[in-house]
PDB file of C-alpha atoms in Angstrom:
ATOM      1  CA  UNK A   1     -26.017 -55.524  81.916  1.00  0.00           C
ATOM      2  CA  UNK A   2     -24.378 -58.174  84.066  1.00  0.00           C
ATOM      3  CA  UNK A   3     -22.738 -57.498  87.396  1.00  0.00           C
ATOM      4  CA  UNK A   4     -24.017 -55.884  90.578  1.00  0.00           C
ATOM      5  CA  UNK A   5     -23.658 -52.078  90.553  1.00  0.00           C
ATOM      6  CA  UNK A   6     -22.984 -50.160  93.770  1.00  0.00           C
ATOM      7  CA  UNK A   7     -22.704 -46.363  93.955  1.00  0.00           C
ATOM      8  CA  UNK A   8     -21.175 -44.680  97.000  1.00  0.00           C
ATOM      9  CA  UNK A   9     -18.876 -41.890  98.155  1.00  0.00           C
ATOM     10  CA  UNK A  10     -15.203 -42.465  97.398  1.00  0.00           C
ATOM     11  CA  UNK A  11     -12.487 -42.947  99.950  1.00  0.00           C
ATOM     12  CA  UNK A  12      -9.348 -40.829  99.605  1.00  0.00           C
ATOM     13  CA  UNK A  13      -7.602 -43.787  97.965  1.00  0.00           C
ATOM     14  CA  UNK A  14     -10.428 -44.128  95.445  1.00  0.00           C
ATOM     15  CA  UNK A  15     -10.219 -40.418  94.598  1.00  0.00           C
ATOM     16  CA  UNK A  16      -6.633 -41.199  93.687  1.00  0.00           C
ATOM     17  CA  UNK A  17      -7.934 -43.844  91.268  1.00  0.00           C
ATOM     18  CA  UNK A  18     -10.209 -41.252  89.641  1.00  0.00           C
ATOM     19  CA  UNK A  19      -7.251 -38.863  89.320  1.00  0.00           C
ATOM     20  CA  UNK A  20      -5.320 -41.648  87.571  1.00  0.00           C
ATOM     21  CA  UNK A  21      -8.237 -42.140  85.174  1.00  0.00           C
ATOM     22  CA  UNK A  22      -8.240 -38.397  84.470  1.00  0.00           C
ATOM     23  CA  UNK A  23      -4.527 -38.587  83.670  1.00  0.00           C
ATOM     24  CA  UNK A  24      -5.164 -41.484  81.282  1.00  0.00           C
ATOM     25  CA  UNK A  25      -7.804 -39.353  79.522  1.00  0.00           C
ATOM     26  CA  UNK A  26      -5.202 -36.632  78.946  1.00  0.00           C
ATOM     27  CA  UNK A  27      -6.572 -34.183  81.535  1.00  0.00           C
ATOM     28  CA  UNK A  28      -3.133 -33.864  83.200  1.00  0.00           C
ATOM     29  CA  UNK A  29      -4.172 -33.440  86.866  1.00  0.00           C
ATOM     30  CA  UNK A  30      -1.825 -32.114  89.523  1.00  0.00           C
ATOM     31  CA  UNK A  31       0.409 -34.523  91.388  1.00  0.00           C
ATOM     32  CA  UNK A  32      -1.336 -33.894  94.716  1.00  0.00           C
ATOM     33  CA  UNK A  33      -4.811 -32.635  93.851  1.00  0.00           C
ATOM     34  CA  UNK A  34      -6.961 -35.284  95.542  1.00  0.00           C
ATOM     35  CA  UNK A  35      -6.704 -34.147  99.179  1.00  0.00           C
ATOM     36  CA  UNK A  36      -7.608 -30.538  98.417  1.00  0.00           C
ATOM     37  CA  UNK A  37     -10.385 -31.639  96.060  1.00  0.00           C
ATOM     38  CA  UNK A  38     -12.000 -33.520  98.965  1.00  0.00           C
ATOM     39  CA  UNK A  39     -11.540 -30.747 101.528  1.00  0.00           C
ATOM     40  CA  UNK A  40     -14.698 -28.803 100.684  1.00  0.00           C
ATOM     41  CA  UNK A  41     -17.170 -31.702 100.456  1.00  0.00           C
ATOM     42  CA  UNK A  42     -15.859 -35.157 101.447  1.00  0.00           C
ATOM     43  CA  UNK A  43     -19.134 -36.715 100.249  1.00  0.00           C
ATOM     44  CA  UNK A  44     -18.843 -35.006  96.867  1.00  0.00           C
ATOM     45  CA  UNK A  45     -16.845 -37.721  95.100  1.00  0.00           C
ATOM     46  CA  UNK A  46     -18.922 -40.691  93.974  1.00  0.00           C
ATOM     47  CA  UNK A  47     -17.857 -43.927  92.331  1.00  0.00           C
ATOM     48  CA  UNK A  48     -19.770 -46.739  90.672  1.00  0.00           C
ATOM     49  CA  UNK A  49     -18.517 -50.258  91.300  1.00  0.00           C
ATOM     50  CA  UNK A  50     -19.378 -53.369  89.315  1.00  0.00           C
ATOM     51  CA  UNK A  51     -18.932 -56.540  91.357  1.00  0.00           C
ATOM     52  CA  UNK A  52     -16.748 -54.515  93.688  1.00  0.00           C
ATOM     53  CA  UNK A  53     -14.444 -53.144  90.965  1.00  0.00           C
ATOM     54  CA  UNK A  54     -14.253 -49.380  90.248  1.00  0.00           C
ATOM     55  CA  UNK A  55     -16.128 -48.624  87.027  1.00  0.00           C
ATOM     56  CA  UNK A  56     -16.966 -44.900  86.863  1.00  0.00           C
ATOM     57  CA  UNK A  57     -16.364 -41.676  88.777  1.00  0.00           C
ATOM     58  CA  UNK A  58     -17.954 -38.266  89.225  1.00  0.00           C
ATOM     59  CA  UNK A  59     -17.292 -35.295  91.497  1.00  0.00           C
ATOM     60  CA  UNK A  60     -20.331 -33.370  92.661  1.00  0.00           C
ATOM     61  CA  UNK A  61     -18.807 -30.988  95.176  1.00  0.00           C
ATOM     62  CA  UNK A  62     -21.228 -28.741  97.041  1.00  0.00           C
ATOM     63  CA  UNK A  63     -20.067 -25.320  98.199  1.00  0.00           C
ATOM     64  CA  UNK A  64     -22.707 -24.565 100.800  1.00  0.00           C
ATOM     65  CA  UNK A  65     -26.481 -24.665 100.189  1.00  0.00           C
ATOM     66  CA  UNK A  66     -26.626 -22.743  96.899  1.00  0.00           C
ATOM     67  CA  UNK A  67     -23.830 -23.839  94.525  1.00  0.00           C
ATOM     68  CA  UNK A  68     -22.117 -27.013  93.378  1.00  0.00           C
ATOM     69  CA  UNK A  69     -19.597 -27.992  90.705  1.00  0.00           C
ATOM     70  CA  UNK A  70     -19.422 -31.194  88.697  1.00  0.00           C
ATOM     71  CA  UNK A  71     -16.292 -32.866  87.323  1.00  0.00           C
ATOM     72  CA  UNK A  72     -14.319 -36.103  87.019  1.00  0.00           C
ATOM     73  CA  UNK A  73     -17.161 -37.679  85.046  1.00  0.00           C
ATOM     74  CA  UNK A  74     -15.304 -40.712  83.685  1.00  0.00           C
ATOM     75  CA  UNK A  75     -16.380 -44.237  82.839  1.00  0.00           C
ATOM     76  CA  UNK A  76     -13.530 -46.697  82.656  1.00  0.00           C
ATOM     77  CA  UNK A  77     -12.864 -48.177  79.205  1.00  0.00           C
ATOM     78  CA  UNK A  78     -14.487 -51.571  79.073  1.00  0.00           C
ATOM     79  CA  UNK A  79     -17.393 -50.381  81.235  1.00  0.00           C
ATOM     80  CA  UNK A  80     -18.791 -47.891  78.737  1.00  0.00           C
ATOM     81  CA  UNK A  81     -22.070 -48.294  76.907  1.00  0.00           C
ATOM     82  CA  UNK A  82     -23.691 -50.218  79.761  1.00  0.00           C
ATOM     83  CA  UNK A  83     -25.615 -47.408  81.459  1.00  0.00           C
ATOM     84  CA  UNK A  84     -23.269 -47.297  84.456  1.00  0.00           C
ATOM     85  CA  UNK A  85     -22.147 -43.721  83.848  1.00  0.00           C
ATOM     86  CA  UNK A  86     -25.711 -42.467  83.536  1.00  0.00           C
ATOM     87  CA  UNK A  87     -26.738 -44.114  86.798  1.00  0.00           C
ATOM     88  CA  UNK A  88     -23.781 -42.462  88.488  1.00  0.00           C
ATOM     89  CA  UNK A  89     -24.693 -39.108  86.901  1.00  0.00           C
ATOM     90  CA  UNK A  90     -28.205 -39.356  88.344  1.00  0.00           C
ATOM     91  CA  UNK A  91     -26.859 -40.181  91.802  1.00  0.00           C
ATOM     92  CA  UNK A  92     -24.420 -37.274  91.611  1.00  0.00           C
ATOM     93  CA  UNK A  93     -27.053 -34.771  90.540  1.00  0.00           C
ATOM     94  CA  UNK A  94     -29.240 -35.955  93.424  1.00  0.00           C
ATOM     95  CA  UNK A  95     -26.373 -34.994  95.766  1.00  0.00           C
ATOM     96  CA  UNK A  96     -26.484 -31.458  94.305  1.00  0.00           C
ATOM     97  CA  UNK A  97     -30.215 -31.183  94.937  1.00  0.00           C
ATOM     98  CA  UNK A  98     -31.669 -27.881  93.700  1.00  0.00           C
ATOM     99  CA  UNK A  99     -28.383 -25.947  93.801  1.00  0.00           C
ATOM    100  CA  UNK A 100     -27.043 -24.020  90.825  1.00  0.00           C
ATOM    101  CA  UNK A 101     -24.412 -26.354  89.329  1.00  0.00           C
ATOM    102  CA  UNK A 102     -21.446 -25.531  87.099  1.00  0.00           C
ATOM    103  CA  UNK A 103     -19.215 -27.745  84.992  1.00  0.00           C
ATOM    104  CA  UNK A 104     -16.372 -27.586  82.492  1.00  0.00           C
ATOM    105  CA  UNK A 105     -17.348 -30.226  79.974  1.00  0.00           C
ATOM    106  CA  UNK A 106     -15.737 -31.464  76.797  1.00  0.00           C
ATOM    107  CA  UNK A 107     -17.317 -29.602  73.916  1.00  0.00           C
ATOM    108  CA  UNK A 108     -18.743 -32.647  72.135  1.00  0.00           C
ATOM    109  CA  UNK A 109     -20.814 -33.515  75.221  1.00  0.00           C
ATOM    110  CA  UNK A 110     -22.673 -30.191  75.314  1.00  0.00           C
ATOM    111  CA  UNK A 111     -25.868 -31.647  73.897  1.00  0.00           C
ATOM    112  CA  UNK A 112     -25.949 -34.351  76.549  1.00  0.00           C
ATOM    113  CA  UNK A 113     -25.437 -31.778  79.295  1.00  0.00           C
ATOM    114  CA  UNK A 114     -28.230 -29.633  77.866  1.00  0.00           C
ATOM    115  CA  UNK A 115     -30.586 -32.580  78.280  1.00  0.00           C
ATOM    116  CA  UNK A 116     -29.861 -32.356  82.007  1.00  0.00           C
ATOM    117  CA  UNK A 117     -30.625 -28.635  82.120  1.00  0.00           C
ATOM    118  CA  UNK A 118     -27.155 -27.135  81.578  1.00  0.00           C
ATOM    119  CA  UNK A 119     -26.624 -24.123  79.300  1.00  0.00           C
ATOM    120  CA  UNK A 120     -23.394 -22.911  77.701  1.00  0.00           C
ATOM    121  CA  UNK A 121     -22.108 -19.574  79.029  1.00  0.00           C
ATOM    122  CA  UNK A 122     -18.575 -19.373  77.578  1.00  0.00           C
ATOM    123  CA  UNK A 123     -15.539 -21.463  76.674  1.00  0.00           C
ATOM    124  CA  UNK A 124     -12.363 -21.981  78.656  1.00  0.00           C
ATOM    125  CA  UNK A 125      -9.223 -22.578  76.600  1.00  0.00           C
ATOM    126  CA  UNK A 126      -6.149 -24.415  77.863  1.00  0.00           C
ATOM    127  CA  UNK A 127      -2.915 -22.869  76.599  1.00  0.00           C
ATOM    128  CA  UNK A 128       0.314 -24.840  77.000  1.00  0.00           C
ATOM    129  CA  UNK A 129       3.941 -24.093  76.210  1.00  0.00           C
ATOM    130  CA  UNK A 130       7.370 -23.329  77.607  1.00  0.00           C
ATOM    131  CA  UNK A 131       7.481 -19.622  78.444  1.00  0.00           C
ATOM    132  CA  UNK A 132      10.867 -17.930  78.352  1.00  0.00           C
ATOM    133  CA  UNK A 133      10.708 -15.923  81.561  1.00  0.00           C
ATOM    134  CA  UNK A 134      12.954 -14.819  84.362  1.00  0.00           C
ATOM    135  CA  UNK A 135      11.672 -14.217  87.871  1.00  0.00           C
ATOM    136  CA  UNK A 136      10.691 -10.537  88.091  1.00  0.00           C
ATOM    137  CA  UNK A 137      12.082  -8.487  90.933  1.00  0.00           C
ATOM    138  CA  UNK A 138       9.248  -6.409  92.320  1.00  0.00           C
ATOM    139  CA  UNK A 139       8.580  -5.622  96.003  1.00  0.00           C
ATOM    140  CA  UNK A 140       4.839  -6.018  95.410  1.00  0.00           C
ATOM    141  CA  UNK A 141       5.302  -9.756  94.765  1.00  0.00           C
ATOM    142  CA  UNK A 142       4.936 -11.691  98.014  1.00  0.00           C
ATOM    143  CA  UNK A 143       4.953 -15.483  98.505  1.00  0.00           C
ATOM    144  CA  UNK A 144       1.697 -16.615 100.076  1.00  0.00           C
ATOM    145  CA  UNK A 145       2.483 -17.751 103.594  1.00  0.00           C
ATOM    146  CA  UNK A 146       0.225 -18.299 106.626  1.00  0.00           C
ATOM    147  CA  UNK A 147       0.106 -14.577 107.415  1.00  0.00           C
ATOM    148  CA  UNK A 148      -1.375 -13.796 103.995  1.00  0.00           C
ATOM    149  CA  UNK A 149      -3.867 -16.653 103.609  1.00  0.00           C
ATOM    150  CA  UNK A 150      -6.895 -14.845 105.069  1.00  0.00           C
ATOM    151  CA  UNK A 151      -6.354 -11.797 102.840  1.00  0.00           C
ATOM    152  CA  UNK A 152      -5.984 -13.978  99.736  1.00  0.00           C
ATOM    153  CA  UNK A 153      -9.152 -15.916 100.589  1.00  0.00           C
ATOM    154  CA  UNK A 154     -10.995 -12.598 100.946  1.00  0.00           C
ATOM    155  CA  UNK A 155      -9.651 -11.467  97.562  1.00  0.00           C
ATOM    156  CA  UNK A 156     -10.701 -14.782  96.012  1.00  0.00           C
ATOM    157  CA  UNK A 157     -14.323 -14.547  97.149  1.00  0.00           C
ATOM    158  CA  UNK A 158     -15.805 -12.512  94.209  1.00  0.00           C
ATOM    159  CA  UNK A 159     -14.224 -14.877  91.678  1.00  0.00           C
ATOM    160  CA  UNK A 160     -16.220 -17.930  92.766  1.00  0.00           C
ATOM    161  CA  UNK A 161     -19.986 -18.320  93.157  1.00  0.00           C
ATOM    162  CA  UNK A 162     -19.793 -19.479  96.793  1.00  0.00           C
ATOM    163  CA  UNK A 163     -17.345 -19.447  99.719  1.00  0.00           C
ATOM    164  CA  UNK A 164     -14.655 -22.143  99.392  1.00  0.00           C
ATOM    165  CA  UNK A 165     -12.484 -21.629 102.446  1.00  0.00           C
ATOM    166  CA  UNK A 166     -11.731 -25.301 103.143  1.00  0.00           C
ATOM    167  CA  UNK A 167     -10.488 -25.842  99.600  1.00  0.00           C
ATOM    168  CA  UNK A 168      -8.519 -22.594  99.580  1.00  0.00           C
ATOM    169  CA  UNK A 169      -6.726 -23.249 102.863  1.00  0.00           C
ATOM    170  CA  UNK A 170      -5.528 -26.571 101.484  1.00  0.00           C
ATOM    171  CA  UNK A 171      -4.687 -25.160  98.036  1.00  0.00           C
ATOM    172  CA  UNK A 172      -2.639 -22.298  99.474  1.00  0.00           C
ATOM    173  CA  UNK A 173      -0.857 -24.241 102.222  1.00  0.00           C
ATOM    174  CA  UNK A 174       0.161 -27.459 100.507  1.00  0.00           C
ATOM    175  CA  UNK A 175       3.866 -27.839  99.772  1.00  0.00           C
ATOM    176  CA  UNK A 176       3.426 -29.222  96.254  1.00  0.00           C
ATOM    177  CA  UNK A 177       2.162 -25.823  95.073  1.00  0.00           C
ATOM    178  CA  UNK A 178       3.590 -22.327  95.116  1.00  0.00           C
ATOM    179  CA  UNK A 179       1.399 -19.265  95.562  1.00  0.00           C
ATOM    180  CA  UNK A 180       2.289 -15.628  94.990  1.00  0.00           C
ATOM    181  CA  UNK A 181       0.270 -12.512  95.723  1.00  0.00           C
ATOM    182  CA  UNK A 182       0.521  -8.972  94.443  1.00  0.00           C
ATOM    183  CA  UNK A 183       0.302  -6.652  97.456  1.00  0.00           C
ATOM    184  CA  UNK A 184       0.054  -2.889  96.994  1.00  0.00           C
ATOM    185  CA  UNK A 185      -0.220  -0.493  99.946  1.00  0.00           C
ATOM    186  CA  UNK A 186      -1.074  -3.429 102.181  1.00  0.00           C
ATOM    187  CA  UNK A 187      -3.890  -4.643  99.939  1.00  0.00           C
ATOM    188  CA  UNK A 188      -3.971  -7.819  97.813  1.00  0.00           C
ATOM    189  CA  UNK A 189      -4.569  -6.859  94.175  1.00  0.00           C
ATOM    190  CA  UNK A 190      -3.996 -10.255  92.625  1.00  0.00           C
ATOM    191  CA  UNK A 191      -2.746 -13.756  93.281  1.00  0.00           C
ATOM    192  CA  UNK A 192      -1.890 -16.993  91.540  1.00  0.00           C
ATOM    193  CA  UNK A 193      -0.911 -20.584  92.289  1.00  0.00           C
ATOM    194  CA  UNK A 194       1.219 -23.000  90.265  1.00  0.00           C
ATOM    195  CA  UNK A 195       1.365 -26.750  90.820  1.00  0.00           C
ATOM    196  CA  UNK A 196       3.300 -29.626  89.324  1.00  0.00           C
ATOM    197  CA  UNK A 197       1.241 -31.965  87.143  1.00  0.00           C
ATOM    198  CA  UNK A 198       1.746 -35.337  85.486  1.00  0.00           C
ATOM    199  CA  UNK A 199       3.249 -33.320  82.637  1.00  0.00           C
ATOM    200  CA  UNK A 200       4.783 -29.916  83.367  1.00  0.00           C
ATOM    201  CA  UNK A 201       3.016 -27.460  85.643  1.00  0.00           C
ATOM    202  CA  UNK A 202      -0.317 -25.682  85.684  1.00  0.00           C
ATOM    203  CA  UNK A 203      -1.189 -22.171  86.847  1.00  0.00           C
ATOM    204  CA  UNK A 204      -4.547 -21.870  88.536  1.00  0.00           C
ATOM    205  CA  UNK A 205      -6.007 -19.673  89.693  1.00  0.00           C
ATOM    206  CA  UNK A 206      -4.629 -16.457  88.233  1.00  0.00           C
ATOM    207  CA  UNK A 207      -6.729 -13.494  89.377  1.00  0.00           C
ATOM    208  CA  UNK A 208      -5.694  -9.842  89.231  1.00  0.00           C
ATOM    209  CA  UNK A 209      -7.144  -6.348  89.164  1.00  0.00           C
ATOM    210  CA  UNK A 210      -5.617  -5.656  85.759  1.00  0.00           C
ATOM    211  CA  UNK A 211      -3.648  -7.233  82.910  1.00  0.00           C
ATOM    212  CA  UNK A 212      -0.323  -5.784  84.066  1.00  0.00           C
ATOM    213  CA  UNK A 213      -0.694  -7.392  87.481  1.00  0.00           C
ATOM    214  CA  UNK A 214      -1.721 -10.711  85.915  1.00  0.00           C
ATOM    215  CA  UNK A 215       1.362 -10.665  83.674  1.00  0.00           C
ATOM    216  CA  UNK A 216       3.666  -9.943  86.613  1.00  0.00           C
ATOM    217  CA  UNK A 217       2.185 -12.862  88.544  1.00  0.00           C
ATOM    218  CA  UNK A 218       2.341 -15.126  85.483  1.00  0.00           C
ATOM    219  CA  UNK A 219       6.057 -14.417  85.096  1.00  0.00           C
ATOM    220  CA  UNK A 220       6.759 -14.996  88.802  1.00  0.00           C
ATOM    221  CA  UNK A 221       4.801 -18.270  88.845  1.00  0.00           C
ATOM    222  CA  UNK A 222       6.261 -19.598  85.590  1.00  0.00           C
ATOM    223  CA  UNK A 223       9.804 -18.856  86.747  1.00  0.00           C
ATOM    224  CA  UNK A 224       9.229 -20.823  89.948  1.00  0.00           C
ATOM    225  CA  UNK A 225       8.605 -24.060  87.996  1.00  0.00           C
ATOM    226  CA  UNK A 226      10.564 -23.790  84.731  1.00  0.00           C
ATOM    227  CA  UNK A 227       9.475 -25.903  81.799  1.00  0.00           C
ATOM    228  CA  UNK A 228       6.092 -26.604  80.276  1.00  0.00           C
ATOM    229  CA  UNK A 229       3.276 -24.520  81.754  1.00  0.00           C
ATOM    230  CA  UNK A 230      -0.487 -24.611  81.172  1.00  0.00           C
ATOM    231  CA  UNK A 231      -2.937 -21.777  81.775  1.00  0.00           C
ATOM    232  CA  UNK A 232      -6.705 -22.223  81.435  1.00  0.00           C
ATOM    233  CA  UNK A 233      -8.097 -18.925  80.169  1.00  0.00           C
ATOM    234  CA  UNK A 234     -11.759 -17.866  79.938  1.00  0.00           C
ATOM    235  CA  UNK A 235     -12.336 -16.913  76.309  1.00  0.00           C
ATOM    236  CA  UNK A 236     -14.321 -13.726  77.158  1.00  0.00           C
ATOM    237  CA  UNK A 237     -11.166 -12.286  78.746  1.00  0.00           C
ATOM    238  CA  UNK A 238      -9.218 -11.295  75.630  1.00  0.00           C
ATOM    239  CA  UNK A 239      -6.341  -9.993  77.749  1.00  0.00           C
ATOM    240  CA  UNK A 240      -5.940 -13.434  79.354  1.00  0.00           C
ATOM    241  CA  UNK A 241      -5.803 -15.143  75.962  1.00  0.00           C
ATOM    242  CA  UNK A 242      -3.329 -12.526  74.735  1.00  0.00           C
ATOM    243  CA  UNK A 243      -1.147 -13.065  77.833  1.00  0.00           C
ATOM    244  CA  UNK A 244      -0.899 -16.789  77.140  1.00  0.00           C
ATOM    245  CA  UNK A 245      -0.118 -16.248  73.485  1.00  0.00           C
ATOM    246  CA  UNK A 246       2.446 -13.529  74.207  1.00  0.00           C
ATOM    247  CA  UNK A 247       4.552 -16.044  76.127  1.00  0.00           C
ATOM    248  CA  UNK A 248       4.316 -18.741  73.473  1.00  0.00           C
ATOM    249  CA  UNK A 249       1.536 -20.855  74.972  1.00  0.00           C
ATOM    250  CA  UNK A 250      -0.662 -22.493  72.351  1.00  0.00           C
ATOM    251  CA  UNK A 251      -4.307 -23.636  72.623  1.00  0.00           C
ATOM    252  CA  UNK A 252      -4.406 -27.404  73.129  1.00  0.00           C
ATOM    253  CA  UNK A 253      -7.811 -28.093  74.657  1.00  0.00           C
ATOM    254  CA  UNK A 254     -11.056 -26.354  75.469  1.00  0.00           C
ATOM    255  CA  UNK A 255     -14.056 -26.868  77.699  1.00  0.00           C
ATOM    256  CA  UNK A 256     -17.621 -25.634  77.705  1.00  0.00           C
ATOM    257  CA  UNK A 257     -18.404 -23.752  80.941  1.00  0.00           C
ATOM    258  CA  UNK A 258     -22.046 -24.565  81.520  1.00  0.00           C
ATOM    259  CA  UNK A 259     -24.496 -24.012  84.364  1.00  0.00           C
ATOM    260  CA  UNK A 260     -27.718 -25.589  85.480  1.00  0.00           C
ATOM    261  CA  UNK A 261     -29.626 -22.641  86.842  1.00  0.00           C
ATOM    262  CA  UNK A 262     -28.772 -18.935  86.682  1.00  0.00           C
ATOM    263  CA  UNK A 263     -25.156 -18.357  85.640  1.00  0.00           C
ATOM    264  CA  UNK A 264     -23.212 -16.504  88.351  1.00  0.00           C
ATOM    265  CA  UNK A 265     -21.965 -13.010  87.593  1.00  0.00           C
ATOM    266  CA  UNK A 266     -18.200 -13.481  87.829  1.00  0.00           C
ATOM    267  CA  UNK A 267     -15.581 -10.753  87.158  1.00  0.00           C
ATOM    268  CA  UNK A 268     -14.283 -12.494  84.028  1.00  0.00           C
ATOM    269  CA  UNK A 269     -12.176  -9.530  82.939  1.00  0.00           C
ATOM    270  CA  UNK A 270     -10.102  -9.968  86.108  1.00  0.00           C
ATOM    271  CA  UNK A 271     -10.108 -13.776  85.865  1.00  0.00           C
ATOM    272  CA  UNK A 272      -6.982 -14.678  83.882  1.00  0.00           C
ATOM    273  CA  UNK A 273      -6.722 -18.357  84.825  1.00  0.00           C
ATOM    274  CA  UNK A 274      -9.312 -20.882  86.019  1.00  0.00           C
ATOM    275  CA  UNK A 275      -8.505 -22.602  89.323  1.00  0.00           C
ATOM    276  CA  UNK A 276      -9.219 -26.123  88.033  1.00  0.00           C
ATOM    277  CA  UNK A 277     -11.509 -27.664  85.434  1.00  0.00           C
ATOM    278  CA  UNK A 278     -12.484 -30.256  88.058  1.00  0.00           C
ATOM    279  CA  UNK A 279     -13.723 -27.887  90.791  1.00  0.00           C
ATOM    280  CA  UNK A 280     -14.258 -24.586  89.008  1.00  0.00           C
TER     281      UNK A 280
END
């Protein structure tokens, strides 16, 4: 392989390059994902350069000392088959250390991930379509503003293997997204966020105590950004899959949720939409 290879943490501008690569691969990232993706672990985005030119990317975001999540593993066309991606993978996994690590990988790469110690736990299925919905009128639906952020972060905690407050504060506060919570008797019983993407909009997360609450939030979120909507549903939650299908969303893509180390015990039956395939 010719060319000097350098691997280092990305700058914010370089994370934007990786997001562009993800868009070119058909992953359809959000229009303003990069800043929130970096909020939790600024050192968690690594890039390989060949003679100073970006060649490959990986995100290896650590959420505290016990858990990390891997994503954005992309080698630029023209740089593939030269061992660059594997060198970057090794550097990224070194950043994770001995943490439990999760990823949402393309299905045909499962065998390669197994070689690095990852095991399949379940599939996530992306459903996409144009739901015919009107904004529901329900006093329990509350837009997520500054006064509700702490309660939503507390509600979010069981749905993720580690605290992620820095990410959440960015995800809930940024103007390019809209968040809605379901509040009953002063208590949050569900919430969701929708964001504009390169194509249409994407709902994530969508968490609720029951299917009825998830559907109410889905309708409110979809109505706030009319047009094409995507929802990434965990296959073990049959009610989540049924919700997507009921509103005309069709499966277009799937990932293999895999973990290196013990799989966390998440409340999948209350998890109706994954936050992001890039960060878990």
